[in-house]
Short mmCIF file of C-alpha atoms and ligand atoms in Angstrom, two decimals:
data_model
loop_
_atom_site.label_atom_id
_atom_site.label_comp_id
_atom_site.label_asym_id
_atom_site.label_seq_id
_atom_site.Cartn_x
_atom_site.Cartn_y
_atom_site.Cartn_z
CA UNK K 16 -19.54 -4.91 -47.17
CA UNK K 17 -16.97 -7.46 -48.41
CA UNK K 18 -15.36 -9.85 -45.85
CA UNK K 19 -11.79 -10.20 -45.28
CA UNK K 20 -10.74 -11.51 -41.93
CA UNK K 21 -11.68 -13.97 -39.57
CA UNK K 22 -10.07 -14.56 -36.18
CA UNK K 23 -10.40 -18.30 -35.42
CA UNK K 24 -9.81 -19.13 -31.82
CA UNK K 25 -9.17 -22.84 -30.81
CA UNK K 26 -7.21 -25.24 -28.79
CA UNK K 27 -5.95 -27.53 -31.68
CA UNK K 28 -4.85 -26.81 -35.07
CA UNK K 29 -3.31 -29.89 -37.28
CA UNK K 30 -0.33 -30.52 -37.78
CA UNK K 31 0.81 -28.42 -34.66
CA UNK K 32 -1.58 -29.91 -32.14
CA UNK K 33 -4.31 -32.25 -32.63
CA UNK K 34 -6.30 -34.87 -30.42
CA UNK K 35 -9.09 -35.28 -32.92
CA UNK K 36 -11.30 -33.93 -35.54
CA UNK K 37 -11.46 -30.38 -34.24
CA UNK K 38 -7.77 -30.02 -34.96
CA UNK K 39 -8.22 -31.24 -38.43
CA UNK K 40 -10.83 -28.83 -39.16
CA UNK K 41 -9.12 -25.80 -37.52
CA UNK K 42 -5.98 -26.66 -39.37
CA UNK K 43 -7.57 -27.11 -42.79
CA UNK K 44 -10.57 -24.62 -42.99
CA UNK K 45 -8.36 -21.30 -43.39
CA UNK K 46 -6.74 -22.24 -46.45
CA UNK K 47 -10.08 -23.36 -47.93
CA UNK K 48 -11.40 -20.01 -47.23
CA UNK K 49 -8.63 -18.19 -48.96
CA UNK K 50 -10.25 -19.57 -52.11
CA UNK K 51 -13.34 -17.61 -51.02
CA UNK K 52 -11.47 -14.37 -50.57
CA UNK K 53 -11.34 -14.86 -46.85
CA UNK K 54 -8.20 -14.51 -44.69
CA UNK K 55 -8.03 -16.37 -41.38
CA UNK K 56 -5.89 -15.66 -38.46
CA UNK K 57 -5.83 -18.55 -35.80
CA UNK K 58 -5.39 -17.93 -32.13
CA UNK K 59 -3.85 -20.88 -30.27
CA UNK K 60 -2.42 -21.69 -26.89
CA UNK K 61 1.30 -21.72 -26.64
CA UNK K 62 1.82 -25.38 -26.34
CA UNK K 63 5.53 -26.28 -26.83
CA UNK K 64 4.78 -27.90 -30.22
CA UNK K 65 3.05 -24.70 -31.53
CA UNK K 66 5.75 -22.38 -30.14
CA UNK K 67 8.29 -24.59 -31.62
CA UNK K 68 6.97 -24.31 -35.09
CA UNK K 69 6.60 -20.80 -35.21
CA UNK K 70 8.35 -18.84 -37.79
CA UNK K 71 9.43 -15.18 -37.50
CA UNK K 72 7.34 -14.38 -34.54
CA UNK K 73 6.86 -10.96 -33.08
CA UNK K 74 5.56 -10.06 -29.67
CA UNK K 75 2.38 -8.09 -30.45
CA UNK K 76 0.89 -7.78 -26.97
CA UNK K 77 2.19 -8.44 -23.38
CA UNK K 78 0.30 -9.24 -20.21
CA UNK K 79 1.73 -8.61 -16.81
CA UNK K 80 -0.75 -11.11 -15.15
CA UNK K 81 -3.07 -13.43 -17.03
CA UNK K 82 -4.67 -16.11 -14.98
CA UNK K 83 -1.77 -16.00 -12.54
CA UNK K 84 1.29 -15.37 -14.49
CA UNK K 85 2.82 -13.15 -17.26
CA UNK K 86 1.87 -13.88 -20.92
CA UNK K 87 2.39 -12.63 -24.36
CA UNK K 88 0.73 -12.88 -27.77
CA UNK K 89 2.99 -13.74 -30.60
CA UNK K 90 2.18 -13.19 -34.37
CA UNK K 91 3.79 -15.49 -36.89
CA UNK K 92 3.02 -18.30 -39.35
CA UNK K 93 3.36 -21.99 -39.05
CA UNK K 94 2.73 -24.70 -41.34
CA UNK K 95 0.86 -22.56 -43.75
CA UNK K 96 -1.47 -20.91 -40.86
CA UNK K 97 -1.20 -17.07 -39.98
CA UNK K 98 -1.16 -17.64 -36.05
CA UNK K 99 -1.65 -15.62 -32.84
CA UNK K 100 -0.16 -17.69 -30.18
CA UNK K 101 -0.88 -17.05 -26.57
CA UNK K 102 2.74 -17.69 -24.83
CA UNK K 103 1.80 -18.51 -21.17
CA UNK K 104 4.06 -21.00 -19.63
CA UNK K 105 2.25 -21.27 -16.46
CA UNK K 106 -0.88 -22.35 -18.31
CA UNK K 107 0.33 -24.22 -21.47
CA UNK K 108 3.93 -25.49 -20.94
CA UNK K 109 3.12 -28.91 -19.48
CA UNK K 110 3.59 -32.64 -20.92
CA UNK K 111 1.19 -34.70 -22.73
CA UNK K 112 -2.42 -33.86 -23.80
CA UNK K 113 -3.70 -30.28 -24.14
CA UNK K 114 -6.49 -30.94 -21.70
CA UNK K 115 -5.72 -33.90 -19.67
CA UNK K 116 -2.78 -34.47 -17.31
CA UNK K 117 -0.45 -37.57 -17.64
CA UNK K 118 -2.40 -39.43 -14.91
CA UNK K 119 -5.55 -39.27 -17.07
CA UNK K 120 -7.52 -36.55 -15.05
CA UNK K 121 -8.36 -33.04 -16.58
CA UNK K 122 -5.78 -30.39 -15.54
CA UNK K 123 -7.26 -28.88 -12.55
CA UNK K 124 -6.93 -25.43 -13.83
CA UNK K 125 -8.57 -25.74 -17.13
CA UNK K 126 -11.04 -23.16 -16.40
CA UNK K 127 -8.30 -20.63 -16.18
CA UNK K 128 -6.16 -22.04 -19.05
CA UNK K 129 -9.13 -21.48 -21.51
CA UNK K 130 -10.34 -18.36 -19.83
CA UNK K 131 -6.97 -16.81 -20.79
CA UNK K 132 -7.44 -18.17 -24.22
CA UNK K 133 -10.83 -16.43 -24.40
CA UNK K 134 -9.49 -13.22 -22.81
CA UNK K 135 -6.75 -13.01 -25.28
CA UNK K 136 -9.42 -13.48 -28.23
CA UNK K 137 -11.71 -10.86 -26.90
CA UNK K 138 -8.75 -8.44 -26.72
CA UNK K 139 -7.76 -9.20 -30.20
CA UNK K 140 -11.16 -8.86 -31.59
CA UNK K 141 -11.49 -5.60 -29.99
CA UNK K 142 -8.39 -4.20 -31.79
CA UNK K 143 -5.56 -4.98 -29.15
CA UNK K 144 -3.14 -5.89 -32.09
CA UNK K 145 -2.33 -3.00 -34.05
CA UNK K 146 -3.49 -3.37 -37.84
CA UNK K 147 -5.64 -6.34 -37.12
CA UNK K 148 -9.62 -5.83 -37.30
CA UNK K 149 -11.11 -8.95 -37.80
CA UNK K 150 -14.92 -8.87 -39.14
CA UNK K 151 -15.89 -12.23 -37.29
CA UNK K 152 -14.62 -14.18 -34.44
CA UNK K 153 -15.14 -17.96 -34.71
CA UNK K 154 -14.84 -19.94 -31.45
CA UNK K 155 -14.31 -23.66 -32.00
CA UNK K 156 -15.76 -25.66 -28.93
CA UNK K 157 -16.01 -24.94 -25.22
CA UNK K 158 -12.10 -23.98 -25.07
CA UNK K 159 -12.64 -21.05 -27.04
CA UNK K 160 -16.43 -20.14 -26.08
CA UNK K 161 -15.49 -17.74 -23.55
CA UNK K 162 -14.23 -15.26 -26.12
CA UNK K 163 -17.86 -14.95 -27.01
CA UNK K 164 -18.94 -14.09 -23.43
CA UNK K 165 -16.40 -11.65 -22.86
CA UNK K 166 -17.20 -9.84 -26.01
CA UNK K 167 -20.95 -10.07 -25.29
CA UNK K 168 -20.52 -8.36 -21.78
CA UNK K 169 -17.83 -5.69 -23.23
CA UNK K 170 -18.75 -2.27 -24.10
CA UNK K 171 -18.06 -0.93 -27.75
CA UNK K 172 -17.82 -2.32 -30.79
CA UNK K 173 -17.42 -6.03 -31.59
CA UNK K 174 -17.07 -8.24 -34.55
CA UNK K 175 -19.61 -10.65 -35.49
CA UNK K 176 -19.48 -14.01 -33.21
CA UNK K 177 -19.78 -17.46 -34.53
CA UNK K 178 -19.73 -20.53 -31.93
CA UNK K 179 -18.81 -23.77 -33.70
CA UNK K 180 -19.73 -26.97 -32.02
CA UNK K 181 -17.49 -29.88 -32.82
CA UNK K 182 -18.73 -32.17 -30.15
CA UNK K 183 -21.51 -31.32 -27.62
CA UNK K 184 -20.24 -33.75 -25.24
CA UNK K 185 -17.36 -31.47 -24.12
CA UNK K 186 -18.93 -28.49 -22.40
CA UNK K 187 -16.34 -26.89 -19.94
CA UNK K 188 -18.39 -26.51 -16.86
CA UNK K 189 -16.84 -25.04 -13.85
CA UNK K 190 -17.91 -23.72 -10.17
CA UNK K 191 -19.64 -20.44 -10.17
CA UNK K 192 -17.35 -18.97 -7.82
CA UNK K 193 -14.70 -18.45 -10.62
CA UNK K 194 -16.98 -15.92 -12.44
CA UNK K 195 -14.64 -12.91 -11.30
CA UNK K 196 -11.58 -14.85 -11.82
CA UNK K 197 -12.48 -15.51 -15.46
CA UNK K 198 -13.16 -11.63 -15.91
CA UNK K 199 -17.18 -11.73 -16.29
CA UNK K 200 -19.29 -9.35 -14.42
CA UNK K 201 -22.02 -10.40 -11.98
CA UNK K 202 -24.76 -9.90 -14.32
CA UNK K 203 -23.29 -12.68 -16.61
CA UNK K 204 -24.24 -15.20 -14.23
CA UNK K 205 -27.79 -15.45 -15.49
CA UNK K 206 -30.00 -18.15 -17.45
CA UNK K 207 -29.55 -16.24 -20.60
CA UNK K 208 -25.80 -15.79 -19.98
CA UNK K 209 -23.20 -18.05 -18.68
CA UNK K 210 -25.10 -19.96 -15.66
CA UNK K 211 -25.43 -23.56 -16.54
CA UNK K 212 -27.54 -25.70 -13.97
CA UNK K 213 -26.03 -23.80 -11.20
CA UNK K 214 -22.30 -23.61 -12.35
CA UNK K 215 -20.63 -21.77 -15.31
CA UNK K 216 -20.89 -23.34 -18.76
CA UNK K 217 -18.41 -22.08 -21.32
CA UNK K 218 -19.98 -23.90 -24.16
CA UNK K 219 -23.44 -22.85 -22.99
CA UNK K 220 -22.37 -19.15 -22.80
CA UNK K 221 -21.03 -19.52 -26.23
CA UNK K 222 -24.23 -21.06 -27.51
CA UNK K 223 -26.32 -18.43 -25.63
CA UNK K 224 -24.51 -15.40 -26.66
CA UNK K 225 -23.02 -15.91 -30.27
CA UNK K 226 -24.66 -14.21 -33.38
CA UNK K 227 -24.57 -17.51 -35.10
CA UNK K 228 -24.16 -21.11 -34.19
CA UNK K 229 -22.62 -23.79 -36.37
CA UNK K 230 -22.11 -27.36 -36.03
CA UNK K 231 -20.47 -29.99 -38.21
CA UNK K 232 -23.25 -31.70 -39.96
CA UNK K 233 -26.85 -31.08 -40.75
CA UNK K 234 -28.07 -34.37 -39.17
CA UNK K 235 -26.34 -33.34 -35.94
CA UNK K 236 -27.59 -29.92 -35.97
CA UNK K 237 -31.19 -31.51 -36.00
CA UNK K 238 -30.13 -34.22 -33.27
CA UNK K 239 -28.99 -31.86 -30.64
CA UNK K 240 -32.09 -30.10 -30.51
CA UNK K 241 -33.66 -33.26 -29.13
CA UNK K 242 -33.56 -34.19 -25.36
CA UNK K 243 -32.08 -37.46 -26.58
CA UNK K 244 -28.84 -36.01 -28.19
CA UNK K 245 -28.85 -32.43 -26.60
CA UNK K 246 -26.83 -33.35 -23.70
CA UNK K 247 -28.75 -30.75 -21.35
CA UNK K 248 -28.39 -28.11 -24.12
CA UNK K 249 -31.24 -28.90 -26.26
CA UNK K 250 -33.63 -26.58 -24.64
CA UNK K 251 -31.34 -23.59 -25.59
CA UNK K 252 -30.59 -25.06 -28.97
CA UNK K 253 -34.19 -25.10 -29.77
CA UNK K 254 -34.32 -21.79 -28.77
CA UNK K 255 -31.57 -20.69 -31.06
CA UNK K 256 -32.87 -22.78 -33.96
CA UNK K 257 -33.13 -19.63 -36.20
CA UNK K 258 -29.22 -18.94 -35.94
CA UNK K 259 -28.05 -22.80 -35.86
CA UNK K 260 -26.59 -24.23 -39.18
CA UNK K 261 -24.91 -27.62 -39.74
CA UNK K 262 -22.00 -27.59 -42.37
CA UNK K 263 -20.36 -30.64 -42.99
CA UNK K 264 -16.47 -31.01 -42.54
CA UNK K 265 -14.30 -31.72 -45.25
CA UNK K 266 -10.77 -33.30 -45.10
CA UNK K 267 -7.49 -31.98 -46.48
CA UNK K 268 -7.41 -33.79 -49.85
CA UNK K 269 -3.61 -33.35 -50.19
CA UNK K 270 -2.75 -34.86 -46.95
CA UNK K 271 -5.31 -37.74 -47.54
CA UNK K 272 -4.53 -38.54 -51.26
CA UNK K 273 -3.95 -42.27 -52.00
CA UNK K 274 -2.18 -41.09 -55.35
CA UNK K 275 0.70 -39.45 -53.54
CA UNK K 276 0.59 -40.61 -49.65
CA UNK K 277 4.16 -41.21 -48.53
CA UNK K 278 3.06 -43.64 -45.86
CA UNK K 279 1.52 -46.21 -48.31
CA UNK K 280 3.71 -49.30 -49.85
CA UNK K 281 1.76 -48.53 -53.12
CA UNK K 282 0.19 -45.31 -54.52
CA UNK K 283 -3.20 -45.86 -56.32
CA UNK K 284 -6.26 -44.16 -57.56
CA UNK K 285 -9.60 -44.89 -58.76
CA UNK K 286 -8.47 -46.65 -62.03
CA UNK K 287 -5.65 -48.43 -60.41
CA UNK K 288 -7.38 -50.14 -57.21
CA UNK K 289 -5.57 -53.47 -58.05
CA UNK K 290 -2.41 -51.65 -56.41
CA UNK K 291 -4.25 -51.59 -52.86
CA UNK K 292 -3.33 -55.36 -52.55
CA UNK K 293 0.32 -54.44 -51.85
CA UNK K 294 -0.97 -52.03 -48.98
CA UNK K 295 -3.02 -54.70 -47.66
CA UNK K 296 -0.12 -57.03 -47.67
CA UNK K 297 2.14 -54.41 -45.92
CA UNK K 298 -0.65 -53.66 -43.40
CA UNK K 299 -1.05 -57.36 -42.50
CA UNK K 300 2.58 -57.61 -42.25
CA UNK K 301 3.16 -54.62 -40.05
CA UNK K 302 0.45 -55.74 -37.60
CA UNK K 303 1.40 -59.54 -37.47
CA UNK K 304 -1.83 -60.49 -39.24
CA UNK K 305 -1.86 -63.74 -41.40
CA UNK K 306 -1.05 -62.44 -44.92
CA UNK K 307 -4.31 -63.68 -46.15
CA UNK K 308 -5.23 -62.09 -49.51
CA UNK K 309 -8.89 -62.91 -49.50
CA UNK K 310 -9.89 -62.17 -45.80
CA UNK K 311 -12.58 -59.33 -45.22
CA UNK K 312 -10.04 -56.96 -43.65
CA UNK K 313 -11.98 -54.29 -41.61
CA UNK K 314 -10.30 -51.46 -40.19
CA UNK K 315 -10.80 -48.84 -37.23
CA UNK K 316 -9.31 -45.64 -36.58
CA UNK K 317 -10.75 -43.97 -33.34
CA UNK K 318 -10.66 -42.52 -30.08
CA UNK K 319 -11.80 -45.31 -27.75
CA UNK K 320 -14.50 -43.73 -25.93
CA UNK K 321 -18.30 -44.58 -25.30
CA UNK K 322 -19.09 -42.39 -27.99
CA UNK K 323 -17.49 -44.41 -30.73
CA UNK K 324 -19.53 -47.50 -29.59
CA UNK K 325 -16.26 -49.77 -29.96
CA UNK K 326 -17.21 -51.61 -26.74
CA UNK K 327 -19.82 -53.43 -28.88
CA UNK K 328 -17.01 -55.01 -31.18
CA UNK K 329 -15.51 -57.63 -28.92
CA UNK K 330 -18.84 -59.53 -28.97
CA UNK K 331 -19.25 -59.54 -32.62
CA UNK K 332 -15.96 -60.31 -33.72
CA UNK K 333 -15.80 -64.24 -33.31
CA UNK K 334 -18.66 -64.12 -35.93
CA UNK K 335 -16.51 -61.90 -38.35
CA UNK K 336 -13.57 -64.30 -37.77
CA UNK K 337 -15.78 -67.40 -38.35
CA UNK K 338 -16.34 -65.80 -41.75
CA UNK K 339 -12.64 -65.48 -42.29
CA UNK K 340 -12.54 -61.94 -41.55
CA UNK K 341 -9.74 -59.85 -39.91
CA UNK K 342 -9.67 -56.45 -38.03
CA UNK K 343 -7.03 -53.88 -37.73
CA UNK K 344 -7.67 -51.58 -34.92
CA UNK K 345 -5.74 -48.33 -34.19
CA UNK K 346 -6.96 -46.16 -30.96
CA UNK K 347 -6.49 -44.87 -27.82
CA UNK K 348 -8.68 -43.67 -24.85
CA UNK K 349 -10.43 -45.39 -22.09
CA UNK K 350 -8.14 -47.77 -20.39
CA UNK K 351 -10.80 -50.24 -19.85
CA UNK K 352 -11.90 -50.48 -23.34
CA UNK K 353 -8.32 -50.70 -24.58
CA UNK K 354 -7.81 -53.54 -22.21
CA UNK K 355 -11.00 -55.34 -23.53
CA UNK K 356 -9.85 -54.96 -27.12
CA UNK K 357 -6.40 -56.12 -26.38
CA UNK K 358 -7.61 -59.17 -24.61
CA UNK K 359 -9.93 -60.08 -27.67
CA UNK K 360 -6.83 -59.57 -29.93
CA UNK K 361 -4.61 -61.74 -27.99
CA UNK K 362 -7.32 -64.78 -28.46
CA UNK K 363 -7.00 -64.56 -32.14
CA UNK K 364 -3.43 -63.06 -32.73
CA UNK K 365 -3.22 -63.62 -36.51
CA UNK K 366 -6.82 -62.25 -37.29
CA UNK K 367 -7.18 -59.53 -35.03
CA UNK K 368 -4.62 -56.64 -34.48
CA UNK K 369 -5.34 -53.76 -32.08
CA UNK K 370 -2.48 -51.15 -31.84
CA UNK K 371 -3.05 -48.72 -28.91
CA UNK K 372 -1.63 -45.37 -29.41
CA UNK K 373 -1.75 -42.52 -31.87
CA UNK K 374 0.04 -43.01 -35.01
CA UNK K 375 -0.43 -40.93 -38.14
CA UNK K 376 1.35 -43.39 -40.55
CA UNK K 377 -0.58 -46.37 -39.40
CA UNK K 378 -3.96 -44.42 -39.75
CA UNK K 379 -3.10 -43.89 -43.46
CA UNK K 380 -1.86 -47.39 -43.93
CA UNK K 381 -5.18 -48.81 -42.38
CA UNK K 382 -7.28 -46.35 -44.77
CA UNK K 383 -5.07 -47.54 -47.85
CA UNK K 384 -5.15 -51.24 -46.89
CA UNK K 385 -8.29 -52.38 -45.48
CA UNK K 386 -11.65 -53.39 -47.29
CA UNK K 387 -14.00 -51.75 -45.11
CA UNK K 388 -13.49 -48.98 -42.43
CA UNK K 389 -16.00 -49.37 -39.32
CA UNK K 390 -17.41 -46.41 -37.58
CA UNK K 391 -20.00 -47.73 -35.10
CA UNK K 392 -20.47 -44.42 -33.02
CA UNK K 393 -23.49 -43.97 -30.77
CA UNK K 394 -23.30 -40.25 -31.86
CA UNK K 395 -21.01 -38.42 -34.35
CA UNK K 396 -21.10 -34.70 -34.76
CA UNK K 397 -19.64 -35.20 -38.49
CA UNK K 398 -16.85 -38.03 -38.28
CA UNK K 399 -13.76 -37.81 -40.50
CA UNK K 400 -12.29 -41.36 -40.84
CA UNK K 401 -15.41 -42.35 -42.90
CA UNK K 402 -14.53 -39.14 -45.35
CA UNK K 403 -10.99 -40.47 -45.45
CA UNK K 404 -12.10 -44.23 -46.04
CA UNK K 405 -14.38 -42.81 -49.07
CA UNK K 406 -11.31 -41.30 -50.73
CA UNK K 407 -9.12 -44.16 -50.19
CA UNK K 408 -11.57 -46.84 -51.57
CA UNK K 409 -12.03 -48.52 -48.03
CA UNK K 410 -15.85 -48.81 -47.86
CA UNK K 411 -17.33 -47.17 -44.92
CA UNK K 412 -19.43 -49.18 -42.60
CA UNK K 413 -21.10 -46.54 -40.20
CA UNK K 414 -23.81 -46.14 -37.69
CA UNK K 415 -26.92 -43.99 -38.84
CA UNK K 416 -25.87 -40.99 -36.66
CA UNK K 417 -25.01 -37.09 -37.20
CA UNK K 418 -22.60 -36.66 -39.77
CA UNK K 419 -22.14 -40.34 -40.50
CA UNK K 420 -25.64 -40.37 -41.96
CA UNK K 421 -25.01 -37.32 -44.04
CA UNK K 422 -21.92 -38.54 -45.83
CA UNK K 423 -22.42 -42.43 -46.46
CA UNK K 424 -25.03 -43.59 -48.84
CA UNK K 425 -26.20 -47.18 -47.74
CA UNK K 426 -25.81 -49.84 -50.43
CA UNK K 427 -29.05 -51.31 -50.27
CA UNK K 428 -30.81 -52.84 -53.23
CA UNK K 429 -32.45 -49.60 -54.68
CA UNK K 430 -29.29 -47.70 -54.21
CA UNK K 431 -27.12 -50.46 -55.94
CA UNK K 432 -29.55 -50.31 -58.83
CA UNK K 433 -29.37 -46.66 -59.27
CA UNK K 434 -25.50 -46.91 -58.94
CA UNK K 435 -25.64 -44.99 -55.73
CA UNK K 436 -24.50 -46.80 -52.67
CA UNK K 437 -21.24 -45.86 -51.04
CA UNK K 438 -21.19 -47.88 -47.93
CA UNK K 439 -23.21 -49.70 -45.31
CA UNK K 440 -25.27 -47.75 -42.67
CA UNK K 441 -26.74 -49.32 -39.72
CA UNK K 442 -28.65 -48.55 -36.65
CA UNK K 443 -26.53 -47.12 -33.85
CA UNK K 444 -26.01 -48.60 -30.41
CA UNK K 445 -27.11 -52.23 -31.26
CA UNK K 446 -24.78 -55.24 -31.33
CA UNK K 447 -27.21 -57.30 -33.60
CA UNK K 448 -27.41 -54.19 -36.13
CA UNK K 449 -23.55 -53.96 -36.13
CA UNK K 450 -23.22 -57.89 -36.39
CA UNK K 451 -25.84 -57.75 -39.24
CA UNK K 452 -23.89 -55.04 -40.93
CA UNK K 453 -20.55 -56.90 -41.19
CA UNK K 454 -22.54 -59.79 -42.71
CA UNK K 455 -23.77 -57.36 -45.27
CA UNK K 456 -20.34 -56.16 -46.06
CA UNK K 457 -19.16 -59.66 -46.47
CA UNK K 458 -22.00 -60.60 -48.94
CA UNK K 459 -21.49 -57.17 -50.78
CA UNK K 460 -17.86 -57.78 -50.94
CA UNK K 461 -18.72 -61.31 -52.52
CA UNK K 462 -19.61 -59.70 -55.79
CA UNK K 463 -16.26 -58.49 -56.85
CA UNK K 464 -17.50 -56.17 -59.73
CA UNK K 465 -20.34 -54.49 -57.72
CA UNK K 466 -17.70 -53.92 -54.72
CA UNK K 467 -15.34 -52.37 -56.90
CA UNK K 468 -17.87 -49.99 -58.63
CA UNK K 469 -18.86 -49.00 -55.00
CA UNK K 470 -15.39 -48.20 -54.11
CA UNK K 471 -15.04 -46.09 -57.04
CA UNK K 472 -18.12 -44.31 -56.24
CA UNK K 473 -16.71 -43.55 -52.96
CA UNK K 474 -13.47 -42.32 -54.44
CA UNK K 475 -15.38 -39.70 -56.52
CA UNK K 476 -17.55 -38.49 -53.69
CA UNK K 477 -16.41 -34.79 -52.97
CA UNK K 478 -14.81 -34.82 -49.44
CA UNK K 479 -12.95 -31.50 -49.93
CA UNK K 480 -13.40 -28.41 -48.10
CA UNK K 481 -14.51 -26.64 -51.18
CA UNK K 482 -18.42 -27.04 -50.70
CA UNK K 483 -17.82 -26.49 -46.82
CA UNK K 484 -15.90 -23.44 -47.25
CA UNK K 485 -18.18 -21.89 -49.58
CA UNK K 486 -20.92 -22.36 -46.93
CA UNK K 487 -18.88 -20.77 -44.27
CA UNK K 488 -18.08 -17.98 -46.34
CA UNK K 489 -21.55 -17.29 -47.10
CA UNK K 490 -22.54 -17.29 -43.44
CA UNK K 491 -19.63 -15.11 -42.22
CA UNK K 492 -20.49 -12.58 -45.20
CA UNK K 493 -24.35 -12.73 -44.22
CA UNK K 494 -23.29 -11.82 -40.45
CA UNK K 495 -20.98 -9.14 -41.30
CA UNK K 496 -23.44 -7.52 -43.43
CA UNK K 497 -26.23 -7.81 -41.00
CA UNK K 498 -23.90 -6.17 -38.45
CA UNK K 499 -22.92 -3.52 -40.67
CA UNK K 500 -26.54 -2.86 -41.61
P1 ADP Y 13 -13.04 -37.33 -33.10
O1 ADP Y 13 -12.88 -35.76 -33.45
O2 ADP Y 13 -14.37 -37.52 -32.31
O3 ADP Y 13 -11.98 -38.06 -32.55
P2 ADP Y 13 -13.30 -37.47 -35.94
O4 ADP Y 13 -13.52 -38.70 -36.88
O5 ADP Y 13 -13.95 -36.31 -36.33
O6 ADP Y 13 -13.40 -38.10 -34.60
O7 ADP Y 13 -11.78 -37.24 -36.27
C1 ADP Y 13 -10.68 -38.14 -35.82
C2 ADP Y 13 -9.21 -37.68 -36.40
O8 ADP Y 13 -8.32 -38.26 -35.55
C3 ADP Y 13 -9.32 -38.17 -37.70
O9 ADP Y 13 -8.30 -37.42 -38.59
C4 ADP Y 13 -8.39 -39.66 -37.51
O10 ADP Y 13 -7.81 -40.38 -38.52
C5 ADP Y 13 -7.46 -39.24 -36.39
N1 ADP Y 13 -7.42 -40.40 -35.33
C6 ADP Y 13 -8.15 -40.77 -34.49
N2 ADP Y 13 -7.52 -41.75 -33.58
C7 ADP Y 13 -6.41 -41.81 -34.03
C8 ADP Y 13 -5.11 -42.70 -33.81
N3 ADP Y 13 -5.20 -43.45 -32.74
N4 ADP Y 13 -3.94 -42.45 -34.56
C9 ADP Y 13 -4.03 -41.51 -35.61
N5 ADP Y 13 -5.00 -40.74 -36.03
C10 ADP Y 13 -6.34 -40.91 -35.15
#
């Protein structure tokens, strides 16, 4: 059987709505899969930004009452994606972040908001939209996971199901008394169903009941089967080892292309690395840093949460500055971490720039202008910023965790003698290891020729979606064949 259609279900898709890497992946994988002969339709919640971008939409299904209000499914296209959009104003027409209210707390009805998404997905998977019969349903993270549980407990034929985990830290855990509200039968509340430490676990249900489970790097796929990284789900993941695979993410190499990037002061490629100097100057000027052409300029583009390990940074910055270094950090997240970083920046205004917020243009300018990009995560399912850094000739300096370990080759003596190193890799969650890594970067950069070679090797690394898409396509085909057989 040849496979043609995937229903991808998610709460984000770049460039329509994005809070992190999940959005990038959901936005980019469909195009990559078309090269494998697979068409993807993506089902998203009807946030204002999604509805606003939808072209030539038609109503394909209506609900009198979906989790407390009327709703409809719209089919259309937006920014190159074939979409189904769940237009349910009582659930999604809200200001700010898709998950969190402006006061920083989760929306109180998130269980219902994403139960509705799951229910619509399960309907579509079972033929609710005339002429559309997906072979595979791919549910991304907990927000989409209920689709898999609803399909599992429904009668009749269903497509193959794939649960894709972008971050095990976000699990969607809700009170057990919601079982009926979210449309599940009493028998679903079981250890091999949606029950999760006495509550309902959306991600847990997806992991337990999907035909296949994928996550976003081979190392993370191994790590999450251990108690240390399994976040309460390692036992289940060990049980599901046979169907668990790690497939690395790629990045959109058109959006992230230093030769054509409209945000950069100067475009460049591996043969014209000298042109990066103009980007560095423009970045320093934009951020009010000293226009120092020689400083080791380190960049960070990140959510500011415990996961990312950036709380370790303030303590090591005095040493970086003593070596003449500079820091350009862009991020947002935990208020206390934002404040700590801003306080450090205030102490060294022309050496440290901390920009709080979400800013696509500055993210590109940091990648195009810094010497090194730092990712000191405690855990990292895949990580995308180090892939962007490789492509932009910003040497990645990363903790040895998850996908960071799978994508950056440490430039140790042996790697350098084999012309193989692409960055610096250090032990996670250690201030000393982070400080030593920054010292190593300074030493490596001291050898201009070898540093340039390392930048070029990074830029030649294949960070595109081509190989990951091949792996997803193979997995989808094998699953569809299994189910047909
Ligand atoms: P995560 O999904 O855990 O946030 P990833 O590295 O997988 O981390 O993906 C982060 C994505 O979000 C990258 O595309 C990165 O460039 C982008 N990003 C993160 N923080 C910001 C920010 N403050 N401004 C702009 N882009 C950001």
